[in-house]
Amino acid sequence: MIGETTLKKPGLVPETLWDIEHYKEVGLYFYLEATKDILPNGRVNVENHGEMIMLGSYSYLGLIGHPEINAAAKAAVDHYGTGTHGVRLLAGSLKLHNELEDRIAQFKQTEAAITFSSGYVTNLATISSLLRKGDTVICDKLNHASIVDGCLLAMAKFVRFRHNDMDHLERRLQEAGGNGRKLVIADSVFSMDGDIINLPEMVRLCRKYGAYLMIDEAHSIGVLGETGHGIEEHFDLPPDSIDIKMGTLSKAIPSAGGYVAGKKELVQFLKHEARAFIFSAAIPPGSAGAAKAAFDVIEAEPWRVKKLQDNYDHFAGRLRQAGFDLLYTETAIVPVVCGSTDRAALLAKHCQDRGIFVQAVVAPVVPEGQARLRACVSAAHCIEDINYCADTIIEGGRQLGIIR
């Protein structure tokens, strides 16, 4: 209509948390680079960069491309096709899904297991569906974003304790009192620091104060324990130490999805109450077949776990000896602390220009002043490449004044 006024709309997207365009302009943006080929010995062929040593992959055991796992994925596609008919409760459940869940339960020594379409939604759905008003969820300060988001979505009281500080956890449990259920949640291995949660003390405190315990094993399956069975094996604890065992199928397990393993009553509840299970399509057959086979391979080839630990010891040992701060890492995740965002971005580019695929991780993902390279070693890496990566990082660190 003539004379009608319209309101001016604000921008569609808010301001980003860091200046992406600036880092693109100065040539320090390396994120979302496309891999064309996955090569042997922990190497990749990257579009516009050529062959690089992959130092950022979660394929801790080097199982991507394993012939037995590939064959299982292909057989599943040949038998079932590329997708499912829909959500599991209606038409999307395959015999293969039940077999995978049985295999996970066997691997984690629980009564049952449930699978979800991703690790992120596994945490989101499990935490938000289990907790009610009057309950309390107590969370390690450095837990993964998916855990935090699940806690925020839940109706329970949400409190945190200082990272791996068991005295502070005990105070939080005391403050929660006796009303409602208490759920304590922590990562087993912390994704940006590489350190391990003090599980024995968490188990003791949860039992003392009548709390349930949930552990996210995204970065510990295939990594911790002499045979890669995870954090309980690492600490030589009985299999009933953890009430809710969460894990992913996309890291040491070279597939996609997430799982929760525990008692039958827990799994039955989640299959009928967790919204991401009820309203999301099932894991595709190829992914389910690959994941099931991967658990078999881990048990059949325990040398991979030993090779991973040896590679970590050598790589981290060389960087520490050179003067780098690697925080408290004990696992395949090696945080090479640089300090400022610019220093981390410049050291990452120094490595990328010399054929190493490694990323800078900066605030707000990590605390301001603790920007870092997030390097991940693999059982697939040969010692020559491990040494080359260490030499390159040390050289760049000295040039940038990160180390002397």
Tab-separated table of C-alpha atoms in Angstrom:
chain	number	residue	atom	x	y	z
A	1	MET	CA	0.000	0.000	0.000
A	2	ILE	CA	1.143	3.558	-0.712
A	3	GLY	CA	2.748	5.140	2.344
A	4	GLU	CA	3.049	1.857	4.214
A	5	THR	CA	6.240	1.640	6.278
A	6	THR	CA	8.281	-1.525	6.739
A	7	LEU	CA	10.520	-2.414	9.608
A	8	LYS	CA	14.176	-2.836	8.760
A	9	LYS	CA	15.328	-6.349	9.544
A	10	PRO	CA	18.522	-6.902	11.525
A	11	GLY	CA	21.160	-9.080	9.952
A	12	LEU	CA	20.282	-12.727	9.451
A	13	VAL	CA	23.283	-13.978	11.423
A	14	PRO	CA	24.864	-12.490	14.553
A	15	GLU	CA	28.507	-11.468	14.745
A	16	THR	CA	30.878	-14.434	14.789
A	17	LEU	CA	32.924	-15.159	17.901
A	18	TRP	CA	36.192	-14.736	16.011
A	19	ASP	CA	37.148	-12.805	12.881
A	20	ILE	CA	36.971	-15.467	10.186
A	21	GLU	CA	37.407	-13.053	7.291
A	22	HIS	CA	40.584	-11.584	8.810
A	23	TYR	CA	42.235	-14.984	9.050
A	24	LYS	CA	41.191	-15.767	5.482
A	25	GLU	CA	42.648	-12.471	4.238
A	26	VAL	CA	46.037	-13.040	5.903
A	27	GLY	CA	46.241	-16.657	4.747
A	28	LEU	CA	45.852	-18.306	8.152
A	29	TYR	CA	42.514	-20.028	7.562
A	30	PHE	CA	42.928	-23.770	6.957
A	31	TYR	CA	39.617	-25.104	8.243
A	32	LEU	CA	37.230	-27.218	6.130
A	33	GLU	CA	39.972	-28.211	3.688
A	34	ALA	CA	38.760	-31.159	1.619
A	35	THR	CA	40.544	-34.509	1.698
A	36	LYS	CA	40.588	-36.176	-1.736
A	37	ASP	CA	42.190	-39.479	-0.736
A	38	ILE	CA	43.058	-41.272	2.505
A	39	LEU	CA	46.511	-42.785	2.019
A	40	PRO	CA	48.509	-45.378	3.988
A	41	ASN	CA	50.656	-44.548	7.041
A	42	GLY	CA	48.435	-41.771	8.367
A	43	ARG	CA	48.706	-39.589	5.256
A	44	VAL	CA	46.069	-37.856	3.137
A	45	ASN	CA	45.787	-36.149	-0.240
A	46	VAL	CA	44.264	-32.714	0.353
A	47	GLU	CA	42.668	-30.610	-2.351
A	48	ASN	CA	44.984	-27.723	-3.355
A	49	HIS	CA	47.689	-28.932	-0.926
A	50	GLY	CA	48.687	-32.398	-2.121
A	51	GLU	CA	49.957	-35.197	0.116
A	52	MET	CA	50.129	-34.334	3.820
A	53	ILE	CA	50.798	-36.137	7.095
A	54	MET	CA	47.468	-36.203	8.917
A	55	LEU	CA	48.030	-34.967	12.462
A	56	GLY	CA	44.425	-34.044	13.177
A	57	SER	CA	42.490	-37.269	12.676
A	58	TYR	CA	40.485	-39.155	15.312
A	59	SER	CA	41.348	-42.452	13.603
A	60	TYR	CA	43.509	-43.358	16.579
A	61	LEU	CA	44.016	-46.993	15.602
A	62	GLY	CA	44.381	-46.342	11.876
A	63	LEU	CA	41.302	-48.428	11.059
A	64	ILE	CA	39.906	-46.250	8.266
A	65	GLY	CA	40.228	-48.356	5.132
A	66	HIS	CA	40.809	-51.612	7.019
A	67	PRO	CA	39.866	-54.373	4.518
A	68	GLU	CA	37.692	-56.346	6.948
A	69	ILE	CA	35.770	-53.246	7.985
A	70	ASN	CA	35.334	-52.100	4.392
A	71	ALA	CA	34.092	-55.565	3.423
A	72	ALA	CA	31.545	-55.539	6.260
A	73	ALA	CA	30.245	-52.133	5.179
A	74	LYS	CA	29.920	-53.260	1.560
A	75	ALA	CA	28.158	-56.475	2.580
A	76	ALA	CA	25.659	-54.484	4.648
A	77	VAL	CA	24.901	-52.191	1.705
A	78	ASP	CA	24.547	-55.161	-0.641
A	79	HIS	CA	22.104	-56.802	1.774
A	80	TYR	CA	20.087	-53.840	3.086
A	81	GLY	CA	20.766	-50.971	0.679
A	82	THR	CA	22.070	-47.514	1.549
A	83	GLY	CA	19.485	-46.364	4.088
A	84	THR	CA	16.707	-47.430	6.421
A	85	HIS	CA	12.954	-47.047	6.171
A	86	GLY	CA	12.882	-44.370	8.860
A	87	VAL	CA	13.002	-44.122	12.618
A	88	ARG	CA	13.754	-47.229	14.658
A	89	LEU	CA	10.419	-47.387	16.524
A	90	LEU	CA	8.390	-47.465	13.329
A	91	ALA	CA	10.091	-49.104	10.350
A	92	GLY	CA	13.796	-48.398	10.626
A	93	SER	CA	15.093	-51.194	12.853
A	94	LEU	CA	17.286	-53.747	11.108
A	95	LYS	CA	18.592	-57.030	12.453
A	96	LEU	CA	22.021	-55.474	11.918
A	97	HIS	CA	21.222	-52.685	14.405
A	98	ASN	CA	20.371	-55.265	17.068
A	99	GLU	CA	23.573	-57.173	16.287
A	100	LEU	CA	25.647	-53.995	16.583
A	101	GLU	CA	24.066	-53.106	19.921
A	102	ASP	CA	24.659	-56.625	21.216
A	103	ARG	CA	28.312	-56.349	20.110
A	104	ILE	CA	28.731	-53.017	21.908
A	105	ALA	CA	27.199	-54.415	25.093
A	106	GLN	CA	29.570	-57.364	24.918
A	107	PHE	CA	32.582	-55.087	24.333
A	108	LYS	CA	31.635	-52.829	27.263
A	109	GLN	CA	30.426	-55.717	29.476
A	110	THR	CA	26.898	-54.401	30.017
A	111	GLU	CA	23.413	-55.890	29.726
A	112	ALA	CA	22.392	-53.849	26.681
A	113	ALA	CA	23.194	-50.916	24.403
A	114	ILE	CA	21.436	-48.377	22.189
A	115	THR	CA	22.801	-46.577	19.132
A	116	PHE	CA	22.102	-43.044	17.895
A	117	SER	CA	22.860	-41.237	14.650
A	118	SER	CA	25.807	-39.271	16.103
A	119	GLY	CA	27.837	-38.927	19.271
A	120	TYR	CA	26.591	-35.388	19.780
A	121	VAL	CA	22.919	-36.359	19.787
A	122	THR	CA	23.706	-39.372	21.985
A	123	ASN	CA	24.747	-37.068	24.819
A	124	LEU	CA	22.067	-34.504	24.087
A	125	ALA	CA	19.256	-37.066	24.052
A	126	THR	CA	20.441	-39.216	26.936
A	127	ILE	CA	21.025	-36.413	29.432
A	128	SER	CA	17.933	-34.378	28.545
A	129	SER	CA	15.579	-37.371	28.653
A	130	LEU	CA	16.860	-38.898	31.909
A	131	LEU	CA	16.750	-35.807	34.110
A	132	ARG	CA	13.688	-34.156	35.618
A	133	LYS	CA	12.886	-31.171	37.830
A	134	GLY	CA	14.324	-31.718	41.280
A	135	ASP	CA	17.295	-33.686	39.927
A	136	THR	CA	20.872	-32.370	39.852
A	137	VAL	CA	23.448	-32.883	37.123
A	138	ILE	CA	27.088	-32.263	38.074
A	139	CYS	CA	29.472	-31.711	35.202
A	140	ASP	CA	33.255	-31.364	34.812
A	141	LYS	CA	34.141	-27.827	33.724
A	142	LEU	CA	35.885	-29.044	30.535
A	143	ASN	CA	33.275	-31.540	29.371
A	144	HIS	CA	32.448	-31.693	25.671
A	145	ALA	CA	29.901	-29.238	24.246
A	146	SER	CA	27.402	-32.048	23.617
A	147	ILE	CA	27.351	-32.847	27.340
A	148	VAL	CA	26.920	-29.189	28.250
A	149	ASP	CA	24.098	-28.780	25.721
A	150	GLY	CA	22.360	-31.876	27.090
A	151	CYS	CA	22.601	-30.463	30.621
A	152	LEU	CA	21.214	-27.113	29.485
A	153	LEU	CA	18.304	-28.816	27.709
A	154	ALA	CA	17.430	-30.920	30.760
A	155	MET	CA	15.099	-29.620	33.460
A	156	ALA	CA	17.493	-30.501	36.285
A	157	LYS	CA	19.678	-28.146	38.290
A	158	PHE	CA	22.994	-27.841	36.416
A	159	VAL	CA	26.237	-27.282	38.350
A	160	ARG	CA	29.893	-27.737	37.443
A	161	PHE	CA	33.038	-28.719	39.298
A	162	ARG	CA	36.572	-27.590	38.555
A	163	HIS	CA	38.333	-29.744	36.005
A	164	ASN	CA	39.311	-33.127	37.465
A	165	ASP	CA	39.138	-31.631	40.987
A	166	MET	CA	37.684	-34.394	43.138
A	167	ASP	CA	37.532	-32.266	46.292
A	168	HIS	CA	35.349	-29.767	44.443
A	169	LEU	CA	33.206	-32.589	43.063
A	170	GLU	CA	32.630	-33.833	46.596
A	171	ARG	CA	31.508	-30.360	47.690
A	172	ARG	CA	29.070	-30.236	44.761
A	173	LEU	CA	27.670	-33.628	45.778
A	174	GLN	CA	27.261	-32.447	49.373
A	175	GLU	CA	25.478	-29.278	48.189
A	176	ALA	CA	23.066	-31.343	46.091
A	177	GLY	CA	21.669	-32.883	49.255
A	178	GLY	CA	19.335	-35.862	49.361
A	179	ASN	CA	16.455	-34.626	47.219
A	180	GLY	CA	16.078	-35.892	43.676
A	181	ARG	CA	18.502	-37.958	41.646
A	182	LYS	CA	22.113	-36.909	41.190
A	183	LEU	CA	23.990	-37.569	37.942
A	184	VAL	CA	27.725	-36.892	37.631
A	185	ILE	CA	29.076	-36.628	34.078
A	186	ALA	CA	32.621	-36.407	32.734
A	187	ASP	CA	34.655	-37.147	29.646
A	188	SER	CA	37.032	-40.071	30.026
A	189	VAL	CA	39.679	-38.330	27.900
A	190	PHE	CA	39.262	-34.593	27.403
A	191	SER	CA	39.156	-33.693	23.736
A	192	MET	CA	41.233	-30.514	23.858
A	193	ASP	CA	43.655	-31.451	26.656
A	194	GLY	CA	44.218	-35.193	26.298
A	195	ASP	CA	44.170	-35.883	30.039
A	196	ILE	CA	42.222	-38.658	31.787
A	197	ILE	CA	39.476	-38.229	34.374
A	198	ASN	CA	40.176	-39.609	37.860
A	199	LEU	CA	37.644	-42.392	37.491
A	200	PRO	CA	38.431	-44.383	40.660
A	201	GLU	CA	37.780	-41.367	42.872
A	202	MET	CA	34.645	-40.422	40.914
A	203	VAL	CA	33.270	-43.924	41.416
A	204	ARG	CA	33.998	-43.763	45.154
A	205	LEU	CA	32.332	-40.368	45.555
A	206	CYS	CA	29.267	-41.292	43.517
A	207	ARG	CA	28.706	-44.371	45.646
A	208	LYS	CA	29.296	-42.446	48.869
A	209	TYR	CA	26.708	-39.786	47.975
A	210	GLY	CA	24.183	-41.952	46.117
A	211	ALA	CA	24.843	-40.444	42.693
A	212	TYR	CA	24.779	-42.066	39.269
A	213	LEU	CA	27.828	-41.799	37.000
A	214	MET	CA	27.936	-41.186	33.237
A	215	ILE	CA	31.244	-41.275	31.338
A	216	ASP	CA	31.745	-40.149	27.738
A	217	GLU	CA	34.320	-42.487	26.182
A	218	ALA	CA	34.521	-40.803	22.768
A	219	HIS	CA	38.315	-40.524	22.989
A	220	SER	CA	39.117	-43.573	25.129
A	221	ILE	CA	37.656	-46.538	23.236
A	222	GLY	CA	40.584	-48.081	21.370
A	223	VAL	CA	42.952	-45.754	23.241
A	224	LEU	CA	42.852	-46.644	26.946
A	225	GLY	CA	43.455	-50.044	28.435
A	226	GLU	CA	45.930	-52.671	27.341
A	227	THR	CA	43.448	-54.002	24.765
A	228	GLY	CA	41.629	-50.735	24.024
A	229	HIS	CA	38.455	-51.554	25.934
A	230	GLY	CA	38.452	-48.144	27.585
A	231	ILE	CA	38.758	-46.346	30.875
A	232	GLU	CA	37.607	-49.139	33.199
A	233	GLU	CA	40.302	-51.415	31.779
A	234	HIS	CA	42.831	-48.569	32.098
A	235	PHE	CA	42.162	-48.274	35.844
A	236	ASP	CA	41.518	-52.014	36.342
A	237	LEU	CA	38.012	-51.327	37.657
A	238	PRO	CA	35.072	-53.760	37.497
A	239	PRO	CA	32.639	-53.341	34.573
A	240	ASP	CA	29.825	-52.092	36.814
A	241	SER	CA	31.778	-49.000	37.920
A	242	ILE	CA	29.969	-46.720	35.442
A	243	ASP	CA	26.166	-46.544	35.229
A	244	ILE	CA	25.926	-44.917	31.795
A	245	LYS	CA	28.696	-45.739	29.314
A	246	MET	CA	28.576	-43.414	26.337
A	247	GLY	CA	30.806	-43.626	23.281
A	248	THR	CA	31.086	-42.727	19.626
A	249	LEU	CA	31.406	-44.807	16.461
A	250	SER	CA	33.373	-42.188	14.528
A	251	LYS	CA	36.846	-42.039	16.079
A	252	ALA	CA	38.801	-45.216	16.822
A	253	ILE	CA	35.715	-46.934	15.375
A	254	PRO	CA	35.801	-45.764	11.715
A	255	SER	CA	32.086	-45.266	11.140
A	256	ALA	CA	29.368	-42.871	12.311
A	257	GLY	CA	27.001	-42.713	15.258
A	258	GLY	CA	27.052	-42.942	19.025
A	259	TYR	CA	25.971	-45.378	21.714
A	260	VAL	CA	24.992	-45.772	25.338
A	261	ALA	CA	25.661	-49.068	27.112
A	262	GLY	CA	24.258	-50.022	30.507
A	263	LYS	CA	21.453	-51.896	32.192
A	264	LYS	CA	18.469	-53.186	30.201
A	265	GLU	CA	16.087	-50.817	32.015
A	266	LEU	CA	18.233	-47.818	30.957
A	267	VAL	CA	18.325	-48.884	27.321
A	268	GLN	CA	14.594	-49.643	27.218
A	269	PHE	CA	13.870	-46.226	28.695
A	270	LEU	CA	16.040	-44.425	26.123
A	271	LYS	CA	14.493	-46.322	23.212
A	272	HIS	CA	11.073	-45.005	24.223
A	273	GLU	CA	11.903	-41.585	25.711
A	274	ALA	CA	15.028	-40.151	24.042
A	275	ARG	CA	13.787	-37.776	21.379
A	276	ALA	CA	16.841	-38.133	19.133
A	277	PHE	CA	16.197	-41.894	18.982
A	278	ILE	CA	12.442	-41.601	18.501
A	279	PHE	CA	12.535	-38.867	15.859
A	280	SER	CA	15.819	-39.522	13.994
A	281	ALA	CA	16.468	-42.091	11.297
A	282	ALA	CA	18.569	-45.097	12.203
A	283	ILE	CA	22.284	-45.475	11.489
A	284	PRO	CA	22.652	-46.454	7.795
A	285	PRO	CA	23.429	-50.123	7.140
A	286	GLY	CA	26.949	-49.494	5.840
A	287	SER	CA	27.866	-47.560	8.972
A	288	ALA	CA	26.345	-50.183	11.256
A	289	GLY	CA	28.184	-52.993	9.470
A	290	ALA	CA	31.492	-51.139	9.628
A	291	ALA	CA	31.108	-50.344	13.331
A	292	LYS	CA	30.253	-53.936	14.256
A	293	ALA	CA	33.297	-55.239	12.382
A	294	ALA	CA	35.570	-52.617	13.966
A	295	PHE	CA	34.954	-53.947	17.476
A	296	ASP	CA	36.046	-57.368	16.224
A	297	VAL	CA	39.210	-55.914	14.673
A	298	ILE	CA	40.178	-54.057	17.869
A	299	GLU	CA	40.024	-57.305	19.807
A	300	ALA	CA	41.810	-59.279	17.083
A	301	GLU	CA	44.634	-56.750	16.607
A	302	PRO	CA	45.657	-55.465	20.068
A	303	TRP	CA	49.064	-54.456	18.678
A	304	ARG	CA	47.406	-51.303	17.364
A	305	VAL	CA	46.763	-50.040	20.902
A	306	LYS	CA	50.421	-50.606	21.829
A	307	LYS	CA	51.631	-48.893	18.622
A	308	LEU	CA	49.416	-45.882	19.354
A	309	GLN	CA	50.835	-45.515	22.866
A	310	ASP	CA	54.409	-45.883	21.603
A	311	ASN	CA	53.836	-43.177	18.967
A	312	TYR	CA	52.344	-40.865	21.579
A	313	ASP	CA	55.213	-41.434	24.013
A	314	HIS	CA	57.804	-40.638	21.339
A	315	PHE	CA	56.030	-37.586	19.911
A	316	ALA	CA	55.035	-36.019	23.242
A	317	GLY	CA	58.434	-36.814	24.731
A	318	ARG	CA	60.259	-34.936	21.989
A	319	LEU	CA	57.987	-31.882	22.258
A	320	ARG	CA	58.230	-31.748	26.049
A	321	GLN	CA	62.007	-32.080	25.888
A	322	ALA	CA	62.077	-29.115	23.501
A	323	GLY	CA	60.167	-27.004	26.037
A	324	PHE	CA	56.554	-27.098	24.833
A	325	ASP	CA	53.695	-27.041	27.333
A	326	LEU	CA	51.493	-30.056	26.586
A	327	LEU	CA	49.313	-29.601	29.682
A	328	TYR	CA	48.534	-32.949	31.359
A	329	THR	CA	47.994	-35.094	28.273
A	330	GLU	CA	48.535	-38.843	28.567
A	331	THR	CA	46.809	-39.951	25.380
A	332	ALA	CA	46.792	-39.618	21.600
A	333	ILE	CA	45.564	-36.004	21.867
A	334	VAL	CA	48.600	-33.708	22.164
A	335	PRO	CA	47.788	-30.020	22.898
A	336	VAL	CA	50.780	-27.926	21.817
A	337	VAL	CA	50.107	-24.729	23.776
A	338	CYS	CA	51.157	-21.562	21.914
A	339	GLY	CA	49.506	-18.803	23.971
A	340	SER	CA	47.935	-16.224	21.682
A	341	THR	CA	45.576	-16.931	18.789
A	342	ASP	CA	48.049	-15.450	16.287
A	343	ARG	CA	50.927	-17.610	17.512
A	344	ALA	CA	48.830	-20.753	17.247
A	345	ALA	CA	47.615	-19.808	13.760
A	346	LEU	CA	51.160	-19.003	12.615
A	347	LEU	CA	52.594	-22.244	13.974
A	348	ALA	CA	49.786	-24.177	12.296
A	349	LYS	CA	50.584	-22.486	8.964
A	350	HIS	CA	54.289	-23.232	9.446
A	351	CYS	CA	53.337	-26.921	9.678
A	352	GLN	CA	50.751	-26.834	6.892
A	353	ASP	CA	53.218	-25.222	4.483
A	354	ARG	CA	55.565	-28.148	5.189
A	355	GLY	CA	53.028	-30.874	4.524
A	356	ILE	CA	51.507	-31.456	7.972
A	357	PHE	CA	47.719	-31.342	8.380
A	358	VAL	CA	47.213	-29.859	11.840
A	359	GLN	CA	44.797	-27.204	13.092
A	360	ALA	CA	44.983	-24.303	15.510
A	361	VAL	CA	42.335	-24.337	18.247
A	362	VAL	CA	41.626	-20.918	19.725
A	363	ALA	CA	39.247	-19.095	22.089
A	364	PRO	CA	36.386	-19.520	22.831
A	365	VAL	CA	36.880	-23.254	22.246
A	366	VAL	CA	39.829	-23.143	24.665
A	367	PRO	CA	40.555	-20.456	27.298
A	368	GLU	CA	41.973	-17.115	26.154
A	369	GLY	CA	45.759	-17.272	26.246
A	370	GLN	CA	45.831	-21.052	25.782
A	371	ALA	CA	45.453	-21.266	22.015
A	372	ARG	CA	47.139	-24.391	20.739
A	373	LEU	CA	47.811	-26.853	17.999
A	374	ARG	CA	45.629	-29.886	18.530
A	375	ALA	CA	47.785	-32.712	17.285
A	376	CYS	CA	46.567	-36.321	17.260
A	377	VAL	CA	48.916	-39.236	16.738
A	378	SER	CA	47.759	-42.533	15.279
A	379	ALA	CA	48.808	-46.154	15.239
A	380	ALA	CA	49.096	-45.690	11.468
A	381	HIS	CA	51.960	-43.166	11.694
A	382	CYS	CA	55.469	-44.425	11.029
A	383	ILE	CA	58.298	-43.259	13.275
A	384	GLU	CA	59.896	-41.250	10.444
A	385	ASP	CA	56.751	-39.140	10.059
A	386	ILE	CA	56.400	-38.742	13.836
A	387	ASN	CA	59.961	-37.397	13.952
A	388	TYR	CA	59.366	-35.107	10.973
A	389	CYS	CA	56.267	-33.633	12.632
A	390	ALA	CA	58.117	-33.109	15.907
A	391	ASP	CA	61.096	-31.491	14.112
A	392	THR	CA	58.788	-29.150	12.182
A	393	ILE	CA	56.795	-28.061	15.242
A	394	ILE	CA	59.987	-27.489	17.248
A	395	GLU	CA	61.515	-25.442	14.417
A	396	GLY	CA	58.383	-23.298	14.102
A	397	GLY	CA	58.056	-22.918	17.864
A	398	ARG	CA	61.579	-21.527	18.094
A	399	GLN	CA	61.071	-19.139	15.172
A	400	LEU	CA	57.889	-17.770	16.765
A	401	GLY	CA	59.357	-17.511	20.260
A	402	ILE	CA	57.007	-20.081	21.755
A	403	ILE	CA	59.985	-22.095	22.961
A	404	ARG	CA	63.679	-21.179	23.148
